[in-house]
Amino acid sequence: MKKILAVLIACIALLNLEAQVATPASSPNATVMQQIGLAKITIAYARPSLRGRKMLGSPNVPFGKVWRTGANKVTSIELSEDVLIEEKTVAKGKYALVTIPTETEWTVILNKNAEQWGTYGYKDAEDLLRFKVKPTTTATATETLTIEFDDSKASSAVVVLRWENTKIQFAIRHDASAQIMAEIQTKTADPTKITNDTYYDAADYYLKNNGDLNKALEWATKLAEKDPQSWTYALQGAIAAKLGKCDLAIAAATKGLALAEKENDGAEIIANKKVLESCGKK
């Protein structure tokens, strides 16, 4: 009898689902992702619209109360690596991104319960991080809640929230230099296993990030010997020039320029000419 009843309930539920009409969500879901350093930052939220209503500071989104920072399910932020948020270390993982707005400051909260519906089950005991930011007033109203990344650089970006005439933002940073240096040391420890890509990536990173330039030149020279291309000569020349070894830099860039002109490769023509110019040769 219980089995029959369960089957009947399931059938009724299925019929109800089939009878429903699919319609657009009033607060559609959105996901934004940004690579910062080696970390992938993903924010998922539902986007309510004003539709002629006052929202922030009204009974809809009251000041001084914890807000889901969106609609429906709580807004979440997922970090693929440990990062710094407003210079505070946050372990990789997925968190609820909730806020407490007021007229003069907002409290931004990362809470460990990223799967809650709204903030009905919110517990401050599960907060991982809290920090305050100052809201600014925008000249133009934003109709639909918008969360996006701005001021993106290699190792940092800013999360920006806009709604009505209010804007808040906070910084996220992932400095991967120590991690990259360690990987380079590991991958270059056994010369029999180093590929051309390893030589290039290691030498180029050291050149651009104040690594050991003598070691970088050693890698770039081996790369140019193994794979004489316009771009490998340009790298070798750039490192040699930075070390003040202009005889070597000019020799490498001259070879690289000839190959680049033969291949009509505009980017490498510029790169090799830049090396020559840095050593006073045109």
mmCIF file with all atom_site columns, N, CA and C in Angstrom, residues 149-213:
data_model
loop_
_atom_site.group_PDB
_atom_site.id
_atom_site.type_symbol
_atom_site.label_atom_id
_atom_site.label_alt_id
_atom_site.label_comp_id
_atom_site.label_asym_id
_atom_site.label_entity_id
_atom_site.label_seq_id
_atom_site.pdbx_PDB_ins_code
_atom_site.Cartn_x
_atom_site.Cartn_y
_atom_site.Cartn_z
_atom_site.occupancy
_atom_site.B_iso_or_equiv
_atom_site.pdbx_formal_charge
_atom_site.auth_seq_id
_atom_site.auth_comp_id
_atom_site.auth_asym_id
_atom_site.auth_atom_id
_atom_site.pdbx_PDB_model_num
ATOM 1   N N  . PHE A 1 149 ? 34.039 42.526 -12.564 1.00 0.00 ? 149 PHE A N  1
ATOM 2   C CA . PHE A 1 149 ? 35.445 42.757 -12.229 1.00 0.00 ? 149 PHE A CA 1
ATOM 3   C C  . PHE A 1 149 ? 35.943 43.962 -13.010 1.00 0.00 ? 149 PHE A C  1
ATOM 4   N N  . ASP A 1 150 ? 36.766 44.773 -12.351 1.00 0.00 ? 150 ASP A N  1
ATOM 5   C CA . ASP A 1 150 ? 37.307 45.965 -12.991 1.00 0.00 ? 150 ASP A CA 1
ATOM 6   C C  . ASP A 1 150 ? 38.779 46.095 -12.600 1.00 0.00 ? 150 ASP A C  1
ATOM 7   N N  . ASP A 1 151 ? 39.474 47.001 -13.296 1.00 0.00 ? 151 ASP A N  1
ATOM 8   C CA . ASP A 1 151 ? 40.888 47.294 -13.005 1.00 0.00 ? 151 ASP A CA 1
ATOM 9   C C  . ASP A 1 151 ? 41.708 46.002 -12.943 1.00 0.00 ? 151 ASP A C  1
ATOM 10  N N  . SER A 1 152 ? 41.513 45.153 -13.937 1.00 0.00 ? 152 SER A N  1
ATOM 11  C CA . SER A 1 152 ? 42.184 43.858 -13.947 1.00 0.00 ? 152 SER A CA 1
ATOM 12  C C  . SER A 1 152 ? 43.652 43.991 -14.336 1.00 0.00 ? 152 SER A C  1
ATOM 13  N N  . LYS A 1 153 ? 44.520 43.425 -13.497 1.00 0.00 ? 153 LYS A N  1
ATOM 14  C CA . LYS A 1 153 ? 45.955 43.381 -13.763 1.00 0.00 ? 153 LYS A CA 1
ATOM 15  C C  . LYS A 1 153 ? 46.410 41.927 -13.651 1.00 0.00 ? 153 LYS A C  1
ATOM 16  N N  . ALA A 1 154 ? 47.695 41.686 -13.862 1.00 0.00 ? 154 ALA A N  1
ATOM 17  C CA . ALA A 1 154 ? 48.188 40.310 -13.854 1.00 0.00 ? 154 ALA A CA 1
ATOM 18  C C  . ALA A 1 154 ? 47.915 39.605 -12.529 1.00 0.00 ? 154 ALA A C  1
ATOM 19  N N  . SER A 1 155 ? 48.046 40.326 -11.428 1.00 0.00 ? 155 SER A N  1
ATOM 20  C CA . SER A 1 155 ? 47.915 39.690 -10.111 1.00 0.00 ? 155 SER A CA 1
ATOM 21  C C  . SER A 1 155 ? 46.811 40.285 -9.247  1.00 0.00 ? 155 SER A C  1
ATOM 22  N N  . SER A 1 156 ? 45.991 41.149 -9.807  1.00 0.00 ? 156 SER A N  1
ATOM 23  C CA . SER A 1 156 ? 44.943 41.770 -8.980  1.00 0.00 ? 156 SER A CA 1
ATOM 24  C C  . SER A 1 156 ? 43.763 42.225 -9.837  1.00 0.00 ? 156 SER A C  1
ATOM 25  N N  . ALA A 1 157 ? 42.636 42.404 -9.185  1.00 0.00 ? 157 ALA A N  1
ATOM 26  C CA . ALA A 1 157 ? 41.445 42.964 -9.820  1.00 0.00 ? 157 ALA A CA 1
ATOM 27  C C  . ALA A 1 157 ? 40.534 43.490 -8.719  1.00 0.00 ? 157 ALA A C  1
ATOM 28  N N  . VAL A 1 158 ? 39.532 44.245 -9.117  1.00 0.00 ? 158 VAL A N  1
ATOM 29  C CA . VAL A 1 158 ? 38.586 44.819 -8.169  1.00 0.00 ? 158 VAL A CA 1
ATOM 30  C C  . VAL A 1 158 ? 37.194 44.286 -8.486  1.00 0.00 ? 158 VAL A C  1
ATOM 31  N N  . VAL A 1 159 ? 36.500 43.803 -7.450  1.00 0.00 ? 159 VAL A N  1
ATOM 32  C CA . VAL A 1 159 ? 35.094 43.413 -7.590  1.00 0.00 ? 159 VAL A CA 1
ATOM 33  C C  . VAL A 1 159 ? 34.237 44.652 -7.376  1.00 0.00 ? 159 VAL A C  1
ATOM 34  N N  . VAL A 1 160 ? 33.348 44.916 -8.326  1.00 0.00 ? 160 VAL A N  1
ATOM 35  C CA . VAL A 1 160 ? 32.503 46.116 -8.263  1.00 0.00 ? 160 VAL A CA 1
ATOM 36  C C  . VAL A 1 160 ? 31.035 45.690 -8.251  1.00 0.00 ? 160 VAL A C  1
ATOM 37  N N  . LEU A 1 161 ? 30.277 46.242 -7.309  1.00 0.00 ? 161 LEU A N  1
ATOM 38  C CA . LEU A 1 161 ? 28.822 46.036 -7.246  1.00 0.00 ? 161 LEU A CA 1
ATOM 39  C C  . LEU A 1 161 ? 28.148 47.370 -7.480  1.00 0.00 ? 161 LEU A C  1
ATOM 40  N N  . ARG A 1 162 ? 27.173 47.383 -8.418  1.00 0.00 ? 162 ARG A N  1
ATOM 41  C CA . ARG A 1 162 ? 26.403 48.599 -8.702  1.00 0.00 ? 162 ARG A CA 1
ATOM 42  C C  . ARG A 1 162 ? 24.917 48.277 -8.665  1.00 0.00 ? 162 ARG A C  1
ATOM 43  N N  . TRP A 1 163 ? 24.158 49.155 -8.010  1.00 0.00 ? 163 TRP A N  1
ATOM 44  C CA . TRP A 1 163 ? 22.698 49.062 -8.043  1.00 0.00 ? 163 TRP A CA 1
ATOM 45  C C  . TRP A 1 163 ? 22.119 50.396 -7.608  1.00 0.00 ? 163 TRP A C  1
ATOM 46  N N  . GLU A 1 164 ? 21.012 50.763 -8.197  1.00 0.00 ? 164 GLU A N  1
ATOM 47  C CA . GLU A 1 164 ? 20.450 52.106 -8.001  1.00 0.00 ? 164 GLU A CA 1
ATOM 48  C C  . GLU A 1 164 ? 21.558 53.124 -8.257  1.00 0.00 ? 164 GLU A C  1
ATOM 49  N N  . ASN A 1 165 ? 21.773 54.028 -7.330  1.00 0.00 ? 165 ASN A N  1
ATOM 50  C CA . ASN A 1 165 ? 22.856 55.003 -7.496  1.00 0.00 ? 165 ASN A CA 1
ATOM 51  C C  . ASN A 1 165 ? 24.001 54.721 -6.537  1.00 0.00 ? 165 ASN A C  1
ATOM 52  N N  . THR A 1 166 ? 24.168 53.446 -6.189  1.00 0.00 ? 166 THR A N  1
ATOM 53  C CA . THR A 1 166 ? 25.202 53.061 -5.225  1.00 0.00 ? 166 THR A CA 1
ATOM 54  C C  . THR A 1 166 ? 26.220 52.128 -5.870  1.00 0.00 ? 166 THR A C  1
ATOM 55  N N  . LYS A 1 167 ? 27.464 52.314 -5.481  1.00 0.00 ? 167 LYS A N  1
ATOM 56  C CA . LYS A 1 167 ? 28.554 51.471 -5.962  1.00 0.00 ? 167 LYS A CA 1
ATOM 57  C C  . LYS A 1 167 ? 29.473 51.146 -4.786  1.00 0.00 ? 167 LYS A C  1
ATOM 58  N N  . ILE A 1 168 ? 29.840 49.874 -4.655  1.00 0.00 ? 168 ILE A N  1
ATOM 59  C CA . ILE A 1 168 ? 30.884 49.479 -3.708  1.00 0.00 ? 168 ILE A CA 1
ATOM 60  C C  . ILE A 1 168 ? 31.908 48.638 -4.451  1.00 0.00 ? 168 ILE A C  1
ATOM 61  N N  . GLN A 1 169 ? 33.096 48.524 -3.891  1.00 0.00 ? 169 GLN A N  1
ATOM 62  C CA . GLN A 1 169 ? 34.106 47.694 -4.525  1.00 0.00 ? 169 GLN A CA 1
ATOM 63  C C  . GLN A 1 169 ? 35.114 47.210 -3.490  1.00 0.00 ? 169 GLN A C  1
ATOM 64  N N  . PHE A 1 170 ? 35.768 46.088 -3.821  1.00 0.00 ? 170 PHE A N  1
ATOM 65  C CA . PHE A 1 170 ? 36.842 45.573 -2.970  1.00 0.00 ? 170 PHE A CA 1
ATOM 66  C C  . PHE A 1 170 ? 37.856 44.834 -3.838  1.00 0.00 ? 170 PHE A C  1
ATOM 67  N N  . ALA A 1 171 ? 39.081 44.755 -3.338  1.00 0.00 ? 171 ALA A N  1
ATOM 68  C CA . ALA A 1 171 ? 40.198 44.232 -4.131  1.00 0.00 ? 171 ALA A CA 1
ATOM 69  C C  . ALA A 1 171 ? 40.491 42.773 -3.804  1.00 0.00 ? 171 ALA A C  1
ATOM 70  N N  . ILE A 1 172 ? 40.872 42.038 -4.849  1.00 0.00 ? 172 ILE A N  1
ATOM 71  C CA . ILE A 1 172 ? 41.342 40.661 -4.707  1.00 0.00 ? 172 ILE A CA 1
ATOM 72  C C  . ILE A 1 172 ? 42.715 40.569 -5.366  1.00 0.00 ? 172 ILE A C  1
ATOM 73  N N  . ARG A 1 173 ? 43.628 39.880 -4.704  1.00 0.00 ? 173 ARG A N  1
ATOM 74  C CA . ARG A 1 173 ? 44.993 39.762 -5.233  1.00 0.00 ? 173 ARG A CA 1
ATOM 75  C C  . ARG A 1 173 ? 45.500 38.328 -5.089  1.00 0.00 ? 173 ARG A C  1
ATOM 76  N N  . HIS A 1 174 ? 46.167 37.859 -6.104  1.00 0.00 ? 174 HIS A N  1
ATOM 77  C CA . HIS A 1 174 ? 46.839 36.558 -6.015  1.00 0.00 ? 174 HIS A CA 1
ATOM 78  C C  . HIS A 1 174 ? 48.247 36.729 -6.574  1.00 0.00 ? 174 HIS A C  1
ATOM 79  N N  . ASP A 1 175 ? 49.204 36.846 -5.673  1.00 0.00 ? 175 ASP A N  1
ATOM 80  C CA . ASP A 1 175 ? 50.606 36.991 -6.069  1.00 0.00 ? 175 ASP A CA 1
ATOM 81  C C  . ASP A 1 175 ? 51.185 35.596 -6.222  1.00 0.00 ? 175 ASP A C  1
ATOM 82  N N  . ALA A 1 176 ? 51.346 35.179 -7.467  1.00 0.00 ? 176 ALA A N  1
ATOM 83  C CA . ALA A 1 176 ? 51.771 33.800 -7.749  1.00 0.00 ? 176 ALA A CA 1
ATOM 84  C C  . ALA A 1 176 ? 53.277 33.673 -7.928  1.00 0.00 ? 176 ALA A C  1
ATOM 85  N N  . SER A 1 177 ? 54.038 34.733 -7.659  1.00 0.00 ? 177 SER A N  1
ATOM 86  C CA . SER A 1 177 ? 55.472 34.707 -7.972  1.00 0.00 ? 177 SER A CA 1
ATOM 87  C C  . SER A 1 177 ? 56.216 33.587 -7.257  1.00 0.00 ? 177 SER A C  1
ATOM 88  N N  . ALA A 1 178 ? 55.966 33.397 -5.963  1.00 0.00 ? 178 ALA A N  1
ATOM 89  C CA . ALA A 1 178 ? 56.661 32.335 -5.223  1.00 0.00 ? 178 ALA A CA 1
ATOM 90  C C  . ALA A 1 178 ? 56.293 30.963 -5.784  1.00 0.00 ? 178 ALA A C  1
ATOM 91  N N  . GLN A 1 179 ? 55.019 30.783 -6.113  1.00 0.00 ? 179 GLN A N  1
ATOM 92  C CA . GLN A 1 179 ? 54.539 29.516 -6.670  1.00 0.00 ? 179 GLN A CA 1
ATOM 93  C C  . GLN A 1 179 ? 55.178 29.250 -8.037  1.00 0.00 ? 179 GLN A C  1
ATOM 94  N N  . ILE A 1 180 ? 55.258 30.293 -8.859  1.00 0.00 ? 180 ILE A N  1
ATOM 95  C CA . ILE A 1 180 ? 55.845 30.143 -10.194 1.00 0.00 ? 180 ILE A CA 1
ATOM 96  C C  . ILE A 1 180 ? 57.340 29.874 -10.106 1.00 0.00 ? 180 ILE A C  1
ATOM 97  N N  . MET A 1 181 ? 58.037 30.613 -9.226  1.00 0.00 ? 181 MET A N  1
ATOM 98  C CA . MET A 1 181 ? 59.477 30.394 -9.054  1.00 0.00 ? 181 MET A CA 1
ATOM 99  C C  . MET A 1 181 ? 59.760 28.963 -8.614  1.00 0.00 ? 181 MET A C  1
ATOM 100 N N  . ALA A 1 182 ? 58.950 28.460 -7.698  1.00 0.00 ? 182 ALA A N  1
ATOM 101 C CA . ALA A 1 182 ? 59.142 27.089 -7.219  1.00 0.00 ? 182 ALA A CA 1
ATOM 102 C C  . ALA A 1 182 ? 58.926 26.090 -8.350  1.00 0.00 ? 182 ALA A C  1
ATOM 103 N N  . GLU A 1 183 ? 57.913 26.346 -9.184  1.00 0.00 ? 183 GLU A N  1
ATOM 104 C CA . GLU A 1 183 ? 57.644 25.445 -10.309 1.00 0.00 ? 183 GLU A CA 1
ATOM 105 C C  . GLU A 1 183 ? 58.776 25.483 -11.317 1.00 0.00 ? 183 GLU A C  1
ATOM 106 N N  . ILE A 1 184 ? 59.317 26.672 -11.558 1.00 0.00 ? 184 ILE A N  1
ATOM 107 C CA . ILE A 1 184 ? 60.446 26.792 -12.486 1.00 0.00 ? 184 ILE A CA 1
ATOM 108 C C  . ILE A 1 184 ? 61.640 26.003 -11.974 1.00 0.00 ? 184 ILE A C  1
ATOM 109 N N  . GLN A 1 185 ? 61.933 26.145 -10.686 1.00 0.00 ? 185 GLN A N  1
ATOM 110 C CA . GLN A 1 185 ? 63.071 25.419 -10.115 1.00 0.00 ? 185 GLN A CA 1
ATOM 111 C C  . GLN A 1 185 ? 62.885 23.908 -10.240 1.00 0.00 ? 185 GLN A C  1
ATOM 112 N N  . THR A 1 186 ? 61.656 23.459 -10.013 1.00 0.00 ? 186 THR A N  1
ATOM 113 C CA . THR A 1 186 ? 61.374 22.024 -10.123 1.00 0.00 ? 186 THR A CA 1
ATOM 114 C C  . THR A 1 186 ? 61.534 21.540 -11.560 1.00 0.00 ? 186 THR A C  1
ATOM 115 N N  . LYS A 1 187 ? 60.986 22.292 -12.508 1.00 0.00 ? 187 LYS A N  1
ATOM 116 C CA . LYS A 1 187 ? 60.980 21.849 -13.900 1.00 0.00 ? 187 LYS A CA 1
ATOM 117 C C  . LYS A 1 187 ? 62.329 22.002 -14.596 1.00 0.00 ? 187 LYS A C  1
ATOM 118 N N  . THR A 1 188 ? 63.204 22.831 -14.039 1.00 0.00 ? 188 THR A N  1
ATOM 119 C CA . THR A 1 188 ? 64.532 23.001 -14.653 1.00 0.00 ? 188 THR A CA 1
ATOM 120 C C  . THR A 1 188 ? 65.609 22.226 -13.899 1.00 0.00 ? 188 THR A C  1
ATOM 121 N N  . ALA A 1 189 ? 65.199 21.482 -12.886 1.00 0.00 ? 189 ALA A N  1
ATOM 122 C CA . ALA A 1 189 ? 66.189 20.751 -12.079 1.00 0.00 ? 189 ALA A CA 1
ATOM 123 C C  . ALA A 1 189 ? 66.842 19.614 -12.858 1.00 0.00 ? 189 ALA A C  1
ATOM 124 N N  . ASP A 1 190 ? 66.109 19.007 -13.793 1.00 0.00 ? 190 ASP A N  1
ATOM 125 C CA . ASP A 1 190 ? 66.638 17.899 -14.581 1.00 0.00 ? 190 ASP A CA 1
ATOM 126 C C  . ASP A 1 190 ? 66.751 18.339 -16.034 1.00 0.00 ? 190 ASP A C  1
ATOM 127 N N  . PRO A 1 191 ? 67.962 18.687 -16.512 1.00 0.00 ? 191 PRO A N  1
ATOM 128 C CA . PRO A 1 191 ? 68.145 19.195 -17.880 1.00 0.00 ? 191 PRO A CA 1
ATOM 129 C C  . PRO A 1 191 ? 67.661 18.228 -18.957 1.00 0.00 ? 191 PRO A C  1
ATOM 130 N N  . THR A 1 192 ? 67.633 16.936 -18.645 1.00 0.00 ? 192 THR A N  1
ATOM 131 C CA . THR A 1 192 ? 67.205 15.955 -19.652 1.00 0.00 ? 192 THR A CA 1
ATOM 132 C C  . THR A 1 192 ? 65.704 16.001 -19.908 1.00 0.00 ? 192 THR A C  1
ATOM 133 N N  . LYS A 1 193 ? 64.962 16.662 -19.009 1.00 0.00 ? 193 LYS A N  1
ATOM 134 C CA . LYS A 1 193 ? 63.512 16.705 -19.149 1.00 0.00 ? 193 LYS A CA 1
ATOM 135 C C  . LYS A 1 193 ? 62.982 18.085 -19.536 1.00 0.00 ? 193 LYS A C  1
ATOM 136 N N  . ILE A 1 194 ? 63.889 19.051 -19.713 1.00 0.00 ? 194 ILE A N  1
ATOM 137 C CA . ILE A 1 194 ? 63.464 20.404 -20.044 1.00 0.00 ? 194 ILE A CA 1
ATOM 138 C C  . ILE A 1 194 ? 63.068 20.482 -21.519 1.00 0.00 ? 194 ILE A C  1
ATOM 139 N N  . THR A 1 195 ? 61.918 21.055 -21.799 1.00 0.00 ? 195 THR A N  1
ATOM 140 C CA . THR A 1 195 ? 61.471 21.264 -23.176 1.00 0.00 ? 195 THR A CA 1
ATOM 141 C C  . THR A 1 195 ? 61.780 22.698 -23.593 1.00 0.00 ? 195 THR A C  1
ATOM 142 N N  . ASN A 1 196 ? 61.620 22.973 -24.886 1.00 0.00 ? 196 ASN A N  1
ATOM 143 C CA . ASN A 1 196 ? 61.805 24.338 -25.368 1.00 0.00 ? 196 ASN A CA 1
ATOM 144 C C  . ASN A 1 196 ? 60.841 25.306 -24.687 1.00 0.00 ? 196 ASN A C  1
ATOM 145 N N  . ASP A 1 197 ? 59.608 24.849 -24.471 1.00 0.00 ? 197 ASP A N  1
ATOM 146 C CA . ASP A 1 197 ? 58.628 25.693 -23.782 1.00 0.00 ? 197 ASP A CA 1
ATOM 147 C C  . ASP A 1 197 ? 59.086 26.024 -22.360 1.00 0.00 ? 197 ASP A C  1
ATOM 148 N N  . THR A 1 198 ? 59.689 25.041 -21.683 1.00 0.00 ? 198 THR A N  1
ATOM 149 C CA . THR A 1 198 ? 60.195 25.277 -20.327 1.00 0.00 ? 198 THR A CA 1
ATOM 150 C C  . THR A 1 198 ? 61.275 26.350 -20.336 1.00 0.00 ? 198 THR A C  1
ATOM 151 N N  . TYR A 1 199 ? 62.228 26.219 -21.278 1.00 0.00 ? 199 TYR A N  1
ATOM 152 C CA . TYR A 1 199 ? 63.293 27.209 -21.389 1.00 0.00 ? 199 TYR A CA 1
ATOM 153 C C  . TYR A 1 199 ? 62.711 28.604 -21.616 1.00 0.00 ? 199 TYR A C  1
ATOM 154 N N  . TYR A 1 200 ? 61.756 28.686 -22.552 1.00 0.00 ? 200 TYR A N  1
ATOM 155 C CA . TYR A 1 200 ? 61.200 30.000 -22.880 1.00 0.00 ? 200 TYR A CA 1
ATOM 156 C C  . TYR A 1 200 ? 60.437 30.580 -21.693 1.00 0.00 ? 200 TYR A C  1
ATOM 157 N N  . ASP A 1 201 ? 59.524 29.804 -21.123 1.00 0.00 ? 201 ASP A N  1
ATOM 158 C CA . ASP A 1 201 ? 58.692 30.304 -20.025 1.00 0.00 ? 201 ASP A CA 1
ATOM 159 C C  . ASP A 1 201 ? 59.551 30.746 -18.836 1.00 0.00 ? 201 ASP A C  1
ATOM 160 N N  . ALA A 1 202 ? 60.555 29.945 -18.507 1.00 0.00 ? 202 ALA A N  1
ATOM 161 C CA . ALA A 1 202 ? 61.407 30.256 -17.359 1.00 0.00 ? 202 ALA A CA 1
ATOM 162 C C  . ALA A 1 202 ? 62.225 31.524 -17.615 1.00 0.00 ? 202 ALA A C  1
ATOM 163 N N  . ALA A 1 203 ? 62.860 31.594 -18.788 1.00 0.00 ? 203 ALA A N  1
ATOM 164 C CA . ALA A 1 203 ? 63.690 32.759 -19.099 1.00 0.00 ? 203 ALA A CA 1
ATOM 165 C C  . ALA A 1 203 ? 62.854 34.031 -19.198 1.00 0.00 ? 203 ALA A C  1
ATOM 166 N N  . ASP A 1 204 ? 61.713 33.934 -19.848 1.00 0.00 ? 204 ASP A N  1
ATOM 167 C CA . ASP A 1 204 ? 60.836 35.097 -20.018 1.00 0.00 ? 204 ASP A CA 1
ATOM 168 C C  . ASP A 1 204 ? 60.302 35.581 -18.667 1.00 0.00 ? 204 ASP A C  1
ATOM 169 N N  . TYR A 1 205 ? 59.936 34.642 -17.777 1.00 0.00 ? 205 TYR A N  1
ATOM 170 C CA . TYR A 1 205 ? 59.426 35.041 -16.465 1.00 0.00 ? 205 TYR A CA 1
ATOM 171 C C  . TYR A 1 205 ? 60.514 35.710 -15.642 1.00 0.00 ? 205 TYR A C  1
ATOM 172 N N  . TYR A 1 206 ? 61.710 35.159 -15.659 1.00 0.00 ? 206 TYR A N  1
ATOM 173 C CA . TYR A 1 206 ? 62.812 35.775 -14.919 1.00 0.00 ? 206 TYR A CA 1
ATOM 174 C C  . TYR A 1 206 ? 63.114 37.169 -15.451 1.00 0.00 ? 206 TYR A C  1
ATOM 175 N N  . LEU A 1 207 ? 63.049 37.341 -16.774 1.00 0.00 ? 207 LEU A N  1
ATOM 176 C CA . LEU A 1 207 ? 63.312 38.643 -17.378 1.00 0.00 ? 207 LEU A CA 1
ATOM 177 C C  . LEU A 1 207 ? 62.294 39.677 -16.907 1.00 0.00 ? 207 LEU A C  1
ATOM 178 N N  . LYS A 1 208 ? 61.016 39.297 -16.868 1.00 0.00 ? 208 LYS A N  1
ATOM 179 C CA . LYS A 1 208 ? 59.950 40.245 -16.566 1.00 0.00 ? 208 LYS A CA 1
ATOM 180 C C  . LYS A 1 208 ? 59.687 40.423 -15.081 1.00 0.00 ? 208 LYS A C  1
ATOM 181 N N  . ASN A 1 209 ? 60.263 39.536 -14.246 1.00 0.00 ? 209 ASN A N  1
ATOM 182 C CA . ASN A 1 209 ? 59.928 39.571 -12.824 1.00 0.00 ? 209 ASN A CA 1
ATOM 183 C C  . ASN A 1 209 ? 61.158 39.582 -11.918 1.00 0.00 ? 209 ASN A C  1
ATOM 184 N N  . ASN A 1 210 ? 62.235 40.182 -12.410 1.00 0.00 ? 210 ASN A N  1
ATOM 185 C CA . ASN A 1 210 ? 63.435 40.408 -11.600 1.00 0.00 ? 210 ASN A CA 1
ATOM 186 C C  . ASN A 1 210 ? 64.027 39.114 -11.036 1.00 0.00 ? 210 ASN A C  1
ATOM 187 N N  . GLY A 1 211 ? 64.029 38.082 -11.883 1.00 0.00 ? 211 GLY A N  1
ATOM 188 C CA . GLY A 1 211 ? 64.692 36.838 -11.492 1.00 0.00 ? 211 GLY A CA 1
ATOM 189 C C  . GLY A 1 211 ? 66.190 36.911 -11.765 1.00 0.00 ? 211 GLY A C  1
ATOM 190 N N  . ASP A 1 212 ? 66.879 35.814 -11.595 1.00 0.00 ? 212 ASP A N  1
ATOM 191 C CA . ASP A 1 212 ? 68.309 35.730 -11.847 1.00 0.00 ? 212 ASP A CA 1
ATOM 192 C C  . ASP A 1 212 ? 68.543 35.827 -13.352 1.00 0.00 ? 212 ASP A C  1
ATOM 193 N N  . LEU A 1 213 ? 69.005 36.982 -13.819 1.00 0.00 ? 213 LEU A N  1
ATOM 194 C CA . LEU A 1 213 ? 69.145 37.206 -15.254 1.00 0.00 ? 213 LEU A CA 1
ATOM 195 C C  . LEU A 1 213 ? 70.245 36.354 -15.869 1.00 0.00 ? 213 LEU A C  1
#
